[in-house]
Amino acid sequence: MAEVLRDEIISGKLSKGMRIDLDETAAELGTSRTPVREACLVLVHEGLVEVAPRTGVSVVGLTPRDVEDNFALMAVLSGTAAAWAAERGTPDQHKEIRLLSDEVRAAADAGGDIRTANFLFHRAINRASNSARLLILLRQTGRLIPTSYFDMIPEQASCALREHDDIVAAVTARDPEKARRLSEEHLVRAGRAFVLRMFGERESSVVEKSG
């Protein structure tokens, strides 16, 4: 439940100041009021919503800087995962990464939904880092990356696929620094594209200049 509401906030469907009515949301999601209330408490701790005595639950919202920061943090962690996957990954793990990269491309070529294939591909790289601690941090930070990314920006898929090919090549060649750099660039670029789609060119340029 928290995942659904979180993604609606991160993707901009629920914008700053919007009130989340527990009963209405429960009806829309086909559940009771309690799971929605519990989900909102999770989002309070994540800083995505706030609760006031009279107005109830309302969306705090995300600024362009917030979104880019989320992607930048994920980029650092993903870069580390790719570097460690290059160093520590087993031959079987590298083989799985190649196969899943091919599956992302096959899904894209078929005009299908690449979200699941893309998730599995990145998860395979993360797991190949063979670091339980890093996986925990990736899961925590990954919650702030929208699962609907390619639904909102479908034209980014072709660029992402090319970047995947380069990342796979670096990981399987056991070139950790190149794998790190390419993976970080992949996420940073994705973040900038998402800011541009969510907030427009003016806000995106402001973030770039201030960064």
PDB file of C-alpha atoms in Angstrom:
ATOM      1  CA  MET A   1       0.000   0.000   0.000  1.00  0.00           C
ATOM      2  CA  ALA A   2       2.783   2.423   0.892  1.00  0.00           C
ATOM      3  CA  GLU A   3       4.476   1.516  -2.391  1.00  0.00           C
ATOM      4  CA  VAL A   4       1.403   2.538  -4.407  1.00  0.00           C
ATOM      5  CA  LEU A   5       1.013   5.900  -2.686  1.00  0.00           C
ATOM      6  CA  ARG A   6       4.757   6.526  -2.718  1.00  0.00           C
ATOM      7  CA  ASP A   7       4.946   5.983  -6.467  1.00  0.00           C
ATOM      8  CA  GLU A   8       1.979   8.299  -7.062  1.00  0.00           C
ATOM      9  CA  ILE A   9       3.751  11.031  -5.096  1.00  0.00           C
ATOM     10  CA  ILE A  10       7.137  10.494  -6.731  1.00  0.00           C
ATOM     11  CA  SER A  11       5.611  10.417 -10.211  1.00  0.00           C
ATOM     12  CA  GLY A  12       3.649  13.606  -9.536  1.00  0.00           C
ATOM     13  CA  LYS A  13       0.189  12.058  -9.697  1.00  0.00           C
ATOM     14  CA  LEU A  14      -0.285  13.204  -6.113  1.00  0.00           C
ATOM     15  CA  SER A  15       1.176  16.694  -5.988  1.00  0.00           C
ATOM     16  CA  LYS A  16       2.178  19.037  -3.192  1.00  0.00           C
ATOM     17  CA  GLY A  17      -0.678  20.075  -0.944  1.00  0.00           C
ATOM     18  CA  MET A  18      -3.107  17.417  -2.131  1.00  0.00           C
ATOM     19  CA  ARG A  19      -5.089  15.818   0.668  1.00  0.00           C
ATOM     20  CA  ILE A  20      -5.174  12.043   0.952  1.00  0.00           C
ATOM     21  CA  ASP A  21      -8.628  11.006   2.115  1.00  0.00           C
ATOM     22  CA  LEU A  22      -8.232   7.656   3.860  1.00  0.00           C
ATOM     23  CA  ASP A  23     -11.736   6.416   3.053  1.00  0.00           C
ATOM     24  CA  GLU A  24     -11.641   7.468  -0.596  1.00  0.00           C
ATOM     25  CA  THR A  25      -8.177   6.021  -1.092  1.00  0.00           C
ATOM     26  CA  ALA A  26      -9.196   2.754   0.558  1.00  0.00           C
ATOM     27  CA  ALA A  27     -12.198   2.485  -1.763  1.00  0.00           C
ATOM     28  CA  GLU A  28     -10.086   3.229  -4.841  1.00  0.00           C
ATOM     29  CA  LEU A  29      -7.529   0.591  -3.884  1.00  0.00           C
ATOM     30  CA  GLY A  30     -10.085  -1.974  -2.797  1.00  0.00           C
ATOM     31  CA  THR A  31      -8.968  -2.203   0.794  1.00  0.00           C
ATOM     32  CA  SER A  32      -9.933  -0.963   4.238  1.00  0.00           C
ATOM     33  CA  ARG A  33      -9.009   2.262   5.974  1.00  0.00           C
ATOM     34  CA  THR A  34      -6.410   0.638   8.266  1.00  0.00           C
ATOM     35  CA  PRO A  35      -3.840  -0.361   5.599  1.00  0.00           C
ATOM     36  CA  VAL A  36      -4.086   3.111   4.076  1.00  0.00           C
ATOM     37  CA  ARG A  37      -3.524   4.756   7.453  1.00  0.00           C
ATOM     38  CA  GLU A  38      -0.526   2.488   8.117  1.00  0.00           C
ATOM     39  CA  ALA A  39       0.883   3.295   4.677  1.00  0.00           C
ATOM     40  CA  CYS A  40       0.560   7.011   5.376  1.00  0.00           C
ATOM     41  CA  LEU A  41       2.510   6.597   8.611  1.00  0.00           C
ATOM     42  CA  VAL A  42       5.326   4.988   6.630  1.00  0.00           C
ATOM     43  CA  LEU A  43       5.272   7.923   4.213  1.00  0.00           C
ATOM     44  CA  VAL A  44       5.364  10.394   7.104  1.00  0.00           C
ATOM     45  CA  HIS A  45       8.673   8.883   8.214  1.00  0.00           C
ATOM     46  CA  GLU A  46       9.941   9.169   4.630  1.00  0.00           C
ATOM     47  CA  GLY A  47       9.011  12.853   4.516  1.00  0.00           C
ATOM     48  CA  LEU A  48       6.550  12.441   1.656  1.00  0.00           C
ATOM     49  CA  VAL A  49       3.345  13.292   3.553  1.00  0.00           C
ATOM     50  CA  GLU A  50       2.450  15.145   6.720  1.00  0.00           C
ATOM     51  CA  VAL A  51      -0.413  14.845   9.169  1.00  0.00           C
ATOM     52  CA  ALA A  52      -2.161  17.869  10.657  1.00  0.00           C
ATOM     53  CA  PRO A  53      -4.980  17.796  13.258  1.00  0.00           C
ATOM     54  CA  ARG A  54      -7.569  19.549  11.086  1.00  0.00           C
ATOM     55  CA  THR A  55      -6.537  18.828   7.516  1.00  0.00           C
ATOM     56  CA  GLY A  56      -5.507  15.198   7.938  1.00  0.00           C
ATOM     57  CA  VAL A  57      -2.930  13.682   5.601  1.00  0.00           C
ATOM     58  CA  SER A  58      -1.508  15.885   2.866  1.00  0.00           C
ATOM     59  CA  VAL A  59       1.298  15.487   0.355  1.00  0.00           C
ATOM     60  CA  VAL A  60       4.532  17.319   1.122  1.00  0.00           C
ATOM     61  CA  GLY A  61       5.614  17.031  -2.478  1.00  0.00           C
ATOM     62  CA  LEU A  62       9.007  16.880  -4.146  1.00  0.00           C
ATOM     63  CA  THR A  63      11.076  19.682  -5.608  1.00  0.00           C
ATOM     64  CA  PRO A  64      13.257  19.223  -8.701  1.00  0.00           C
ATOM     65  CA  ARG A  65      16.247  19.146  -6.381  1.00  0.00           C
ATOM     66  CA  ASP A  66      14.632  16.409  -4.275  1.00  0.00           C
ATOM     67  CA  VAL A  67      14.112  14.232  -7.335  1.00  0.00           C
ATOM     68  CA  GLU A  68      17.627  14.719  -8.649  1.00  0.00           C
ATOM     69  CA  ASP A  69      19.024  14.047  -5.181  1.00  0.00           C
ATOM     70  CA  ASN A  70      17.092  10.776  -5.030  1.00  0.00           C
ATOM     71  CA  PHE A  71      18.497   9.670  -8.375  1.00  0.00           C
ATOM     72  CA  ALA A  72      21.995  10.872  -7.450  1.00  0.00           C
ATOM     73  CA  LEU A  73      21.987   8.833  -4.242  1.00  0.00           C
ATOM     74  CA  MET A  74      20.785   5.799  -6.156  1.00  0.00           C
ATOM     75  CA  ALA A  75      23.504   6.435  -8.737  1.00  0.00           C
ATOM     76  CA  VAL A  76      26.249   6.278  -6.108  1.00  0.00           C
ATOM     77  CA  LEU A  77      24.907   3.026  -4.689  1.00  0.00           C
ATOM     78  CA  SER A  78      24.282   1.495  -8.115  1.00  0.00           C
ATOM     79  CA  GLY A  79      27.758   2.508  -9.217  1.00  0.00           C
ATOM     80  CA  THR A  80      29.212   0.746  -6.204  1.00  0.00           C
ATOM     81  CA  ALA A  81      27.104  -2.327  -6.946  1.00  0.00           C
ATOM     82  CA  ALA A  82      28.298  -2.417 -10.557  1.00  0.00           C
ATOM     83  CA  ALA A  83      31.935  -2.014  -9.505  1.00  0.00           C
ATOM     84  CA  TRP A  84      31.660  -4.786  -6.943  1.00  0.00           C
ATOM     85  CA  ALA A  85      29.764  -6.974  -9.421  1.00  0.00           C
ATOM     86  CA  ALA A  86      32.713  -6.580 -11.777  1.00  0.00           C
ATOM     87  CA  GLU A  87      35.139  -7.525  -9.017  1.00  0.00           C
ATOM     88  CA  ARG A  88      33.179 -10.083  -7.023  1.00  0.00           C
ATOM     89  CA  GLY A  89      30.556 -11.445  -9.394  1.00  0.00           C
ATOM     90  CA  THR A  90      30.755 -15.115 -10.301  1.00  0.00           C
ATOM     91  CA  PRO A  91      30.723 -16.326 -13.928  1.00  0.00           C
ATOM     92  CA  ASP A  92      27.148 -17.537 -13.417  1.00  0.00           C
ATOM     93  CA  GLN A  93      26.081 -14.146 -12.076  1.00  0.00           C
ATOM     94  CA  HIS A  94      27.673 -12.408 -15.054  1.00  0.00           C
ATOM     95  CA  LYS A  95      25.873 -14.804 -17.387  1.00  0.00           C
ATOM     96  CA  GLU A  96      22.564 -13.969 -15.715  1.00  0.00           C
ATOM     97  CA  ILE A  97      23.243 -10.244 -16.127  1.00  0.00           C
ATOM     98  CA  ARG A  98      23.815 -10.733 -19.873  1.00  0.00           C
ATOM     99  CA  LEU A  99      20.648 -12.801 -20.248  1.00  0.00           C
ATOM    100  CA  LEU A 100      18.510 -10.294 -18.373  1.00  0.00           C
ATOM    101  CA  SER A 101      19.919  -7.438 -20.434  1.00  0.00           C
ATOM    102  CA  ASP A 102      18.812  -9.342 -23.533  1.00  0.00           C
ATOM    103  CA  GLU A 103      15.355  -9.785 -22.012  1.00  0.00           C
ATOM    104  CA  VAL A 104      14.991  -6.037 -21.466  1.00  0.00           C
ATOM    105  CA  ARG A 105      15.848  -5.462 -25.122  1.00  0.00           C
ATOM    106  CA  ALA A 106      13.469  -8.206 -26.262  1.00  0.00           C
ATOM    107  CA  ALA A 107      10.629  -6.656 -24.259  1.00  0.00           C
ATOM    108  CA  ALA A 108      11.380  -3.234 -25.747  1.00  0.00           C
ATOM    109  CA  ASP A 109      11.572  -4.615 -29.296  1.00  0.00           C
ATOM    110  CA  ALA A 110       8.211  -6.308 -28.791  1.00  0.00           C
ATOM    111  CA  GLY A 111       6.693  -3.021 -27.661  1.00  0.00           C
ATOM    112  CA  GLY A 112       5.898  -4.471 -24.262  1.00  0.00           C
ATOM    113  CA  ASP A 113       6.245  -3.267 -20.697  1.00  0.00           C
ATOM    114  CA  ILE A 114       9.936  -3.307 -19.808  1.00  0.00           C
ATOM    115  CA  ARG A 115       9.503  -2.405 -16.143  1.00  0.00           C
ATOM    116  CA  THR A 116       9.777  -5.947 -14.812  1.00  0.00           C
ATOM    117  CA  ALA A 117      12.657  -6.919 -17.093  1.00  0.00           C
ATOM    118  CA  ASN A 118      14.483  -3.695 -16.252  1.00  0.00           C
ATOM    119  CA  PHE A 119      14.007  -4.273 -12.529  1.00  0.00           C
ATOM    120  CA  LEU A 120      15.324  -7.835 -12.774  1.00  0.00           C
ATOM    121  CA  PHE A 121      18.341  -6.677 -14.784  1.00  0.00           C
ATOM    122  CA  HIS A 122      19.378  -4.067 -12.237  1.00  0.00           C
ATOM    123  CA  ARG A 123      18.644  -6.442  -9.378  1.00  0.00           C
ATOM    124  CA  ALA A 124      20.976  -9.026 -10.930  1.00  0.00           C
ATOM    125  CA  ILE A 125      23.811  -6.498 -10.996  1.00  0.00           C
ATOM    126  CA  ASN A 126      23.081  -5.488  -7.421  1.00  0.00           C
ATOM    127  CA  ARG A 127      23.061  -9.094  -6.238  1.00  0.00           C
ATOM    128  CA  ALA A 128      26.307  -9.799  -8.074  1.00  0.00           C
ATOM    129  CA  SER A 129      27.950  -7.260  -5.765  1.00  0.00           C
ATOM    130  CA  ASN A 130      27.666 -10.024  -3.156  1.00  0.00           C
ATOM    131  CA  SER A 131      27.174  -7.445  -0.407  1.00  0.00           C
ATOM    132  CA  ALA A 132      24.199  -7.930   1.891  1.00  0.00           C
ATOM    133  CA  ARG A 133      24.692  -4.474   3.394  1.00  0.00           C
ATOM    134  CA  LEU A 134      24.713  -2.768   0.020  1.00  0.00           C
ATOM    135  CA  LEU A 135      21.527  -4.577  -0.996  1.00  0.00           C
ATOM    136  CA  ILE A 136      19.756  -3.184   2.067  1.00  0.00           C
ATOM    137  CA  LEU A 137      20.801   0.366   1.188  1.00  0.00           C
ATOM    138  CA  LEU A 138      19.775  -0.123  -2.440  1.00  0.00           C
ATOM    139  CA  ARG A 139      16.320  -1.334  -1.433  1.00  0.00           C
ATOM    140  CA  GLN A 140      15.837   1.610   0.918  1.00  0.00           C
ATOM    141  CA  THR A 141      16.948   4.209  -1.622  1.00  0.00           C
ATOM    142  CA  GLY A 142      15.230   2.484  -4.532  1.00  0.00           C
ATOM    143  CA  ARG A 143      11.861   3.199  -2.945  1.00  0.00           C
ATOM    144  CA  LEU A 144      12.289   6.825  -4.015  1.00  0.00           C
ATOM    145  CA  ILE A 145      12.781   5.964  -7.691  1.00  0.00           C
ATOM    146  CA  PRO A 146       9.458   5.813  -9.598  1.00  0.00           C
ATOM    147  CA  THR A 147       8.490   2.390 -10.923  1.00  0.00           C
ATOM    148  CA  SER A 148       6.484   4.169 -13.633  1.00  0.00           C
ATOM    149  CA  TYR A 149       9.600   5.823 -15.100  1.00  0.00           C
ATOM    150  CA  PHE A 150       9.325   4.302 -18.577  1.00  0.00           C
ATOM    151  CA  ASP A 151       5.556   4.826 -18.643  1.00  0.00           C
ATOM    152  CA  MET A 152       6.172   8.547 -18.198  1.00  0.00           C
ATOM    153  CA  ILE A 153       9.229   8.769 -20.455  1.00  0.00           C
ATOM    154  CA  PRO A 154       8.973   5.894 -22.984  1.00  0.00           C
ATOM    155  CA  GLU A 155      11.372   7.610 -25.374  1.00  0.00           C
ATOM    156  CA  GLN A 156      14.175   7.074 -22.853  1.00  0.00           C
ATOM    157  CA  ALA A 157      14.070   3.302 -23.330  1.00  0.00           C
ATOM    158  CA  SER A 158      16.359   3.208 -26.372  1.00  0.00           C
ATOM    159  CA  CYS A 159      19.006   5.292 -24.605  1.00  0.00           C
ATOM    160  CA  ALA A 160      18.733   3.125 -21.498  1.00  0.00           C
ATOM    161  CA  LEU A 161      19.251  -0.021 -23.565  1.00  0.00           C
ATOM    162  CA  ARG A 162      22.462   1.324 -25.071  1.00  0.00           C
ATOM    163  CA  GLU A 163      23.694   2.243 -21.619  1.00  0.00           C
ATOM    164  CA  HIS A 164      22.795  -1.231 -20.358  1.00  0.00           C
ATOM    165  CA  ASP A 165      24.966  -2.774 -23.074  1.00  0.00           C
ATOM    166  CA  ASP A 166      27.929  -0.659 -21.997  1.00  0.00           C
ATOM    167  CA  ILE A 167      27.405  -1.463 -18.313  1.00  0.00           C
ATOM    168  CA  VAL A 168      27.175  -5.193 -19.027  1.00  0.00           C
ATOM    169  CA  ALA A 169      30.355  -5.047 -21.092  1.00  0.00           C
ATOM    170  CA  ALA A 170      32.235  -3.315 -18.276  1.00  0.00           C
ATOM    171  CA  VAL A 171      30.946  -5.643 -15.562  1.00  0.00           C
ATOM    172  CA  THR A 172      31.668  -8.842 -17.480  1.00  0.00           C
ATOM    173  CA  ALA A 173      35.100  -7.526 -18.516  1.00  0.00           C
ATOM    174  CA  ARG A 174      35.770  -7.079 -14.787  1.00  0.00           C
ATOM    175  CA  ASP A 175      36.488  -3.384 -15.170  1.00  0.00           C
ATOM    176  CA  PRO A 176      35.138  -2.015 -11.867  1.00  0.00           C
ATOM    177  CA  GLU A 177      35.874   1.667 -12.365  1.00  0.00           C
ATOM    178  CA  LYS A 178      34.304   1.767 -15.805  1.00  0.00           C
ATOM    179  CA  ALA A 179      31.298  -0.171 -14.525  1.00  0.00           C
ATOM    180  CA  ARG A 180      30.952   2.306 -11.658  1.00  0.00           C
ATOM    181  CA  ARG A 181      31.187   5.357 -13.914  1.00  0.00           C
ATOM    182  CA  LEU A 182      28.727   4.051 -16.503  1.00  0.00           C
ATOM    183  CA  SER A 183      26.198   2.972 -13.897  1.00  0.00           C
ATOM    184  CA  GLU A 184      26.370   6.321 -12.115  1.00  0.00           C
ATOM    185  CA  GLU A 185      25.979   8.219 -15.392  1.00  0.00           C
ATOM    186  CA  HIS A 186      23.003   5.996 -16.280  1.00  0.00           C
ATOM    187  CA  LEU A 187      21.099   6.975 -13.130  1.00  0.00           C
ATOM    188  CA  VAL A 188      22.090  10.651 -13.154  1.00  0.00           C
ATOM    189  CA  ARG A 189      20.930  11.047 -16.750  1.00  0.00           C
ATOM    190  CA  ALA A 190      17.695   9.257 -15.932  1.00  0.00           C
ATOM    191  CA  GLY A 191      17.117  11.640 -13.041  1.00  0.00           C
ATOM    192  CA  ARG A 192      17.617  14.713 -15.187  1.00  0.00           C
ATOM    193  CA  ALA A 193      15.244  13.367 -17.825  1.00  0.00           C
ATOM    194  CA  PHE A 194      12.644  12.691 -15.156  1.00  0.00           C
ATOM    195  CA  VAL A 195      12.953  16.187 -13.697  1.00  0.00           C
ATOM    196  CA  LEU A 196      12.535  17.645 -17.163  1.00  0.00           C
ATOM    197  CA  ARG A 197       9.352  15.639 -17.721  1.00  0.00           C
ATOM    198  CA  MET A 198       7.900  16.359 -14.278  1.00  0.00           C
ATOM    199  CA  PHE A 199       8.805  20.004 -13.837  1.00  0.00           C
ATOM    200  CA  GLY A 200       9.631  21.346 -17.285  1.00  0.00           C
ATOM    201  CA  GLU A 201      12.702  22.867 -18.860  1.00  0.00           C
ATOM    202  CA  ARG A 202      12.885  25.948 -16.622  1.00  0.00           C
ATOM    203  CA  GLU A 203      13.011  24.013 -13.354  1.00  0.00           C
ATOM    204  CA  SER A 204      15.426  21.452 -14.772  1.00  0.00           C
ATOM    205  CA  SER A 205      17.854  24.153 -15.881  1.00  0.00           C
ATOM    206  CA  VAL A 206      17.691  25.768 -12.445  1.00  0.00           C
ATOM    207  CA  VAL A 207      18.739  22.492 -10.830  1.00  0.00           C
ATOM    208  CA  GLU A 208      21.615  22.020 -13.286  1.00  0.00           C
ATOM    209  CA  LYS A 209      22.936  25.551 -12.699  1.00  0.00           C
ATOM    210  CA  SER A 210      22.698  25.270  -8.924  1.00  0.00           C
ATOM    211  CA  GLY A 211      24.378  21.852  -8.980  1.00  0.00           C
TER     212      GLY A 211
END
